């Protein structure tokens, strides 16, 4: 029996997810939670296999990567994320934080159950469009590395990626999927200044684009690991092909289609 907990701020979504999960004879929903904090407080005694959750920060569309990391480290189980906002920064940020499944909010019930079973068995599950985006990014990075030639020796000191206090703050917000405008509002900066900070950080860390920068932000969150030198750029995990299927979830639940994919590495 797969032991599952559900965490979502919206009561109708929690009820809908519970109904779908409990329709499967091999899934048992032990409890549902309105917040990730309440889940983390109670869940250690539940011996969970999978957490199905909306990992956005309360009242926002910003992915809370810190919560995802805590669930992985404190509960020892793979989270499956259900998200309304699945742009690239959220997808790569979620995977870097330890999510083993990533589904859009219109995922059909069959694929939700497939995702839970795959994660409980130690695998991973992504929707078809997420798999395509991950594959495209893998190919793009591989091509750019090939064009760049052999890696250069690491640069010491500030140029190696040591960031200022403000740059650490900006990097953390990039890892949350914030836009330059949102970063400017949060830190009381002008949008142009926020953009300048992001560009400077990308240069120091050797990130080719904002997606790579978001991956670095999650992996090198302050207080966990030092910010890397250029020679330690983030890479994608190994991911084989996906199997896909599509049907439609009831509108009341509001849950998109998926295909099983374990992660790649160049």
CSV table of C-alpha atoms in Angstrom, one decimal:
chain,number,residue,atom,x,y,z
A,1,UNK,CA,0.0,0.0,0.0
A,2,UNK,CA,1.3,3.4,-1.0
A,3,UNK,CA,1.1,5.9,1.9
A,4,UNK,CA,0.3,9.4,0.7
A,5,UNK,CA,-0.2,12.9,2.2
A,6,UNK,CA,-1.8,15.8,0.4
A,7,UNK,CA,-0.9,19.5,1.0
A,8,UNK,CA,-2.8,22.3,-0.7
A,9,UNK,CA,-4.1,25.6,0.6
A,10,UNK,CA,-7.5,25.2,-1.2
A,11,UNK,CA,-10.0,22.9,0.5
A,12,UNK,CA,-11.8,21.8,-2.8
A,13,UNK,CA,-8.4,20.9,-4.3
A,14,UNK,CA,-7.5,18.8,-1.3
A,15,UNK,CA,-10.8,17.0,-1.4
A,16,UNK,CA,-10.5,16.4,-5.1
A,17,UNK,CA,-7.0,15.0,-4.8
A,18,UNK,CA,-8.0,12.8,-1.9
A,19,UNK,CA,-11.0,11.4,-3.8
A,20,UNK,CA,-8.8,10.6,-6.9
A,21,UNK,CA,-6.0,9.0,-4.9
A,22,UNK,CA,-8.3,6.9,-2.7
A,23,UNK,CA,-10.1,5.6,-5.9
A,24,UNK,CA,-7.0,3.4,-6.4
A,25,UNK,CA,-6.9,0.2,-4.4
A,26,UNK,CA,-3.1,0.5,-3.8
A,27,UNK,CA,-3.1,4.1,-2.5
A,28,UNK,CA,-3.9,5.2,1.1
A,29,UNK,CA,-4.2,8.9,1.9
A,30,UNK,CA,-3.2,9.2,5.5
A,31,UNK,CA,-4.0,12.9,5.9
A,32,UNK,CA,-4.4,16.2,4.1
A,33,UNK,CA,-2.9,19.5,5.1
A,34,UNK,CA,-3.6,23.2,4.3
A,35,UNK,CA,0.0,24.2,4.6
A,36,UNK,CA,3.5,22.7,4.2
A,37,UNK,CA,4.4,23.7,7.7
A,38,UNK,CA,1.5,21.6,9.2
A,39,UNK,CA,2.5,18.7,7.0
A,40,UNK,CA,6.2,18.9,8.1
A,41,UNK,CA,5.1,19.1,11.8
A,42,UNK,CA,2.9,16.0,11.7
A,43,UNK,CA,4.1,13.9,8.8
A,44,UNK,CA,7.3,12.4,10.4
A,45,UNK,CA,5.1,10.0,12.3
A,46,UNK,CA,3.1,8.9,9.3
A,47,UNK,CA,6.0,7.1,7.4
A,48,UNK,CA,5.0,8.5,4.1
A,49,UNK,CA,5.9,7.2,0.7
A,50,UNK,CA,4.8,10.2,-1.4
A,51,UNK,CA,3.6,13.8,-0.8
A,52,UNK,CA,1.3,15.3,-3.4
A,53,UNK,CA,1.3,19.1,-3.0
A,54,UNK,CA,1.0,22.6,-4.4
A,55,UNK,CA,4.4,24.0,-3.5
A,56,UNK,CA,3.8,27.6,-4.1
A,57,UNK,CA,4.4,30.2,-1.4
A,58,UNK,CA,1.1,31.2,0.3
A,59,UNK,CA,-0.9,33.7,-1.8
A,60,UNK,CA,1.7,33.8,-4.6
A,61,UNK,CA,2.6,31.9,-7.8
A,62,UNK,CA,6.2,31.6,-6.6
A,63,UNK,CA,7.6,28.1,-6.1
A,64,UNK,CA,8.8,27.5,-2.5
A,65,UNK,CA,11.9,25.4,-3.3
A,66,UNK,CA,12.9,25.5,0.4
A,67,UNK,CA,9.8,23.6,1.4
A,68,UNK,CA,10.4,21.0,-1.4
A,69,UNK,CA,14.0,20.5,-0.1
A,70,UNK,CA,12.7,20.1,3.5
A,71,UNK,CA,10.2,17.5,2.6
A,72,UNK,CA,12.9,15.5,0.8
A,73,UNK,CA,15.4,15.8,3.7
A,74,UNK,CA,13.1,15.6,6.7
A,75,UNK,CA,10.5,13.2,5.5
A,76,UNK,CA,12.7,11.1,3.2
A,77,UNK,CA,10.0,10.8,0.5
A,78,UNK,CA,9.6,12.1,-3.0
A,79,UNK,CA,7.2,15.0,-3.5
A,80,UNK,CA,4.9,15.2,-6.6
A,81,UNK,CA,4.2,18.8,-7.3
A,82,UNK,CA,0.8,20.0,-8.7
A,83,UNK,CA,1.4,23.6,-10.0
A,84,UNK,CA,-0.7,26.2,-11.8
A,85,UNK,CA,2.5,28.1,-13.0
A,86,UNK,CA,4.8,25.7,-14.7
A,87,UNK,CA,7.3,27.9,-16.5
A,88,UNK,CA,10.8,26.8,-17.0
A,89,UNK,CA,12.2,28.3,-13.8
A,90,UNK,CA,9.6,26.5,-11.7
A,91,UNK,CA,10.2,23.2,-13.5
A,92,UNK,CA,14.0,23.2,-13.2
A,93,UNK,CA,13.9,24.8,-9.7
A,94,UNK,CA,11.5,22.0,-8.5
A,95,UNK,CA,13.7,19.2,-9.9
A,96,UNK,CA,16.9,20.7,-8.5
A,97,UNK,CA,15.2,21.0,-5.0
A,98,UNK,CA,14.4,17.3,-5.1
A,99,UNK,CA,10.9,17.0,-6.6
A,100,UNK,CA,10.4,13.6,-8.3
A,101,UNK,CA,7.1,14.5,-10.1
A,102,UNK,CA,5.9,17.7,-11.7
A,103,UNK,CA,2.4,18.0,-13.0
A,104,UNK,CA,0.3,20.9,-14.3
A,105,UNK,CA,-3.0,21.8,-12.7
A,106,UNK,CA,-5.1,20.1,-15.4
A,107,UNK,CA,-3.4,16.7,-15.1
A,108,UNK,CA,-5.9,13.9,-15.5
A,109,UNK,CA,-6.6,11.4,-12.6
A,110,UNK,CA,-5.0,8.5,-14.4
A,111,UNK,CA,-1.7,10.4,-14.8
A,112,UNK,CA,-1.8,11.6,-11.2
A,113,UNK,CA,-2.0,8.0,-10.0
A,114,UNK,CA,0.7,6.9,-12.4
A,115,UNK,CA,3.0,9.7,-11.0
A,116,UNK,CA,2.3,8.6,-7.4
A,117,UNK,CA,3.1,5.0,-8.2
A,118,UNK,CA,6.2,5.9,-10.1
A,119,UNK,CA,7.6,8.1,-7.3
A,120,UNK,CA,6.7,5.5,-4.7
A,121,UNK,CA,8.7,2.9,-6.6
A,122,UNK,CA,11.7,5.2,-6.7
A,123,UNK,CA,11.2,6.6,-10.2
A,124,UNK,CA,10.1,10.0,-11.5
A,125,UNK,CA,7.2,11.4,-13.5
A,126,UNK,CA,6.9,14.5,-15.8
A,127,UNK,CA,4.2,15.7,-18.1
A,128,UNK,CA,4.9,15.4,-21.9
A,129,UNK,CA,5.5,19.1,-22.3
A,130,UNK,CA,7.8,19.2,-19.3
A,131,UNK,CA,9.8,16.3,-20.7
A,132,UNK,CA,10.1,18.0,-24.0
A,133,UNK,CA,11.4,21.2,-22.3
A,134,UNK,CA,13.9,19.3,-20.3
A,135,UNK,CA,15.1,17.4,-23.4
A,136,UNK,CA,15.4,20.7,-25.3
A,137,UNK,CA,17.4,22.3,-22.5
A,138,UNK,CA,19.7,19.3,-22.3
A,139,UNK,CA,20.4,19.4,-26.0
A,140,UNK,CA,20.9,23.2,-26.0
A,141,UNK,CA,23.4,22.9,-23.1
A,142,UNK,CA,25.2,20.0,-24.8
A,143,UNK,CA,25.5,22.0,-28.0
A,144,UNK,CA,26.8,25.1,-26.2
A,145,UNK,CA,29.4,23.1,-24.3
A,146,UNK,CA,30.6,21.5,-27.5
A,147,UNK,CA,30.9,24.9,-29.2
A,148,UNK,CA,32.7,26.4,-26.2
A,149,UNK,CA,35.5,23.7,-26.4
A,150,UNK,CA,37.4,22.3,-23.3
A,151,UNK,CA,36.6,23.8,-19.9
A,152,UNK,CA,38.8,26.6,-18.8
A,153,UNK,CA,40.6,26.4,-15.4
A,154,UNK,CA,38.7,27.9,-12.5
A,155,UNK,CA,39.2,31.6,-11.7
A,156,UNK,CA,40.0,32.5,-8.1
A,157,UNK,CA,38.6,35.1,-5.8
A,158,UNK,CA,35.5,37.3,-6.6
A,159,UNK,CA,35.5,36.2,-10.3
A,160,UNK,CA,35.1,32.6,-9.1
A,161,UNK,CA,31.5,33.5,-8.1
A,162,UNK,CA,31.8,34.9,-4.6
A,163,UNK,CA,28.7,37.1,-4.3
A,164,UNK,CA,27.9,40.1,-2.2
A,165,UNK,CA,25.1,40.1,0.4
A,166,UNK,CA,22.8,41.8,-2.1
A,167,UNK,CA,23.7,39.5,-4.9
A,168,UNK,CA,22.9,36.5,-2.6
A,169,UNK,CA,19.4,38.0,-2.0
A,170,UNK,CA,18.9,38.5,-5.7
A,171,UNK,CA,20.1,35.0,-6.5
A,172,UNK,CA,17.7,33.5,-4.0
A,173,UNK,CA,14.7,35.4,-5.6
A,174,UNK,CA,15.8,34.2,-9.0
A,175,UNK,CA,15.6,30.6,-7.6
A,176,UNK,CA,12.0,31.3,-6.5
A,177,UNK,CA,11.1,32.1,-10.1
A,178,UNK,CA,10.8,35.8,-9.5
A,179,UNK,CA,10.9,38.2,-12.5
A,180,UNK,CA,13.3,41.2,-12.5
A,181,UNK,CA,10.3,43.4,-11.8
A,182,UNK,CA,9.3,41.3,-8.8
A,183,UNK,CA,12.9,41.3,-7.5
A,184,UNK,CA,13.0,45.1,-7.8
A,185,UNK,CA,9.7,45.4,-5.8
A,186,UNK,CA,10.9,42.9,-3.1
A,187,UNK,CA,14.3,44.6,-2.6
A,188,UNK,CA,13.2,48.2,-3.2
A,189,UNK,CA,15.3,48.6,-6.3
A,190,UNK,CA,14.6,50.0,-9.8
A,191,UNK,CA,13.9,47.3,-12.4
A,192,UNK,CA,17.0,48.4,-14.3
A,193,UNK,CA,19.1,47.8,-11.1
A,194,UNK,CA,17.6,44.4,-10.6
A,195,UNK,CA,18.4,43.5,-14.2
A,196,UNK,CA,22.0,44.6,-13.7
A,197,UNK,CA,22.3,42.5,-10.5
A,198,UNK,CA,21.0,39.4,-12.4
A,199,UNK,CA,23.4,40.0,-15.3
A,200,UNK,CA,26.3,40.5,-12.9
A,201,UNK,CA,25.5,37.3,-11.0
A,202,UNK,CA,25.2,35.3,-14.3
A,203,UNK,CA,28.6,36.5,-15.3
A,204,UNK,CA,30.2,35.6,-11.9
A,205,UNK,CA,28.7,32.1,-11.8
A,206,UNK,CA,29.2,31.4,-15.5
A,207,UNK,CA,25.4,30.8,-16.0
A,208,UNK,CA,24.5,31.0,-19.7
A,209,UNK,CA,20.8,31.9,-19.0
A,210,UNK,CA,18.2,32.4,-16.3
A,211,UNK,CA,17.3,28.7,-16.2
A,212,UNK,CA,20.8,27.7,-15.3
A,213,UNK,CA,20.9,30.6,-12.8
A,214,UNK,CA,17.7,29.3,-11.1
A,215,UNK,CA,19.3,25.8,-10.8
A,216,UNK,CA,22.3,27.3,-9.2
A,217,UNK,CA,20.2,29.3,-6.8
A,218,UNK,CA,18.4,26.2,-5.6
A,219,UNK,CA,21.6,24.1,-5.4
A,220,UNK,CA,23.7,26.7,-3.7
A,221,UNK,CA,21.2,28.3,-1.4
A,222,UNK,CA,23.1,30.3,1.3
A,223,UNK,CA,23.9,28.3,4.4
A,224,UNK,CA,24.0,24.9,2.6
A,225,UNK,CA,26.8,25.0,0.0
A,226,UNK,CA,29.3,27.7,-1.2
A,227,UNK,CA,28.5,29.5,-4.4
A,228,UNK,CA,30.3,27.6,-7.2
A,229,UNK,CA,33.2,28.6,-9.4
A,230,UNK,CA,32.7,28.6,-13.2
A,231,UNK,CA,34.0,25.1,-13.4
A,232,UNK,CA,31.2,23.8,-11.2
A,233,UNK,CA,28.2,24.9,-13.3
A,234,UNK,CA,25.0,23.1,-12.7
A,235,UNK,CA,24.0,20.2,-15.0
A,236,UNK,CA,20.8,18.4,-15.6
A,237,UNK,CA,20.1,14.9,-14.1
A,238,UNK,CA,19.9,11.9,-16.4
A,239,UNK,CA,16.4,11.4,-17.9
A,240,UNK,CA,15.4,8.7,-20.3
A,241,UNK,CA,12.3,8.8,-22.6
A,242,UNK,CA,8.8,9.3,-21.5
A,243,UNK,CA,5.7,7.3,-21.9
A,244,UNK,CA,2.7,9.6,-22.3
A,245,UNK,CA,-1.0,9.4,-22.0
A,246,UNK,CA,-3.8,12.0,-21.8
A,247,UNK,CA,-7.2,12.2,-20.4
A,248,UNK,CA,-8.9,15.0,-18.5
A,249,UNK,CA,-9.4,15.6,-14.7
A,250,UNK,CA,-12.7,16.9,-13.4
A,251,UNK,CA,-12.9,20.7,-13.5
A,252,UNK,CA,-13.7,20.8,-9.8
A,253,UNK,CA,-10.3,19.4,-9.0
A,254,UNK,CA,-8.4,21.5,-11.4
A,255,UNK,CA,-5.6,19.2,-11.7
A,256,UNK,CA,-2.3,18.2,-16.9
A,257,UNK,CA,-1.1,15.0,-18.7
A,258,UNK,CA,2.0,13.2,-17.9
A,259,UNK,CA,4.7,10.8,-19.1
A,260,UNK,CA,7.1,8.8,-17.0
A,261,UNK,CA,10.7,10.1,-17.1
A,262,UNK,CA,13.6,9.4,-14.8
A,263,UNK,CA,16.3,12.5,-14.7
A,264,UNK,CA,19.4,13.1,-17.3
A,265,UNK,CA,23.0,14.1,-17.0
A,266,UNK,CA,25.1,15.3,-20.0
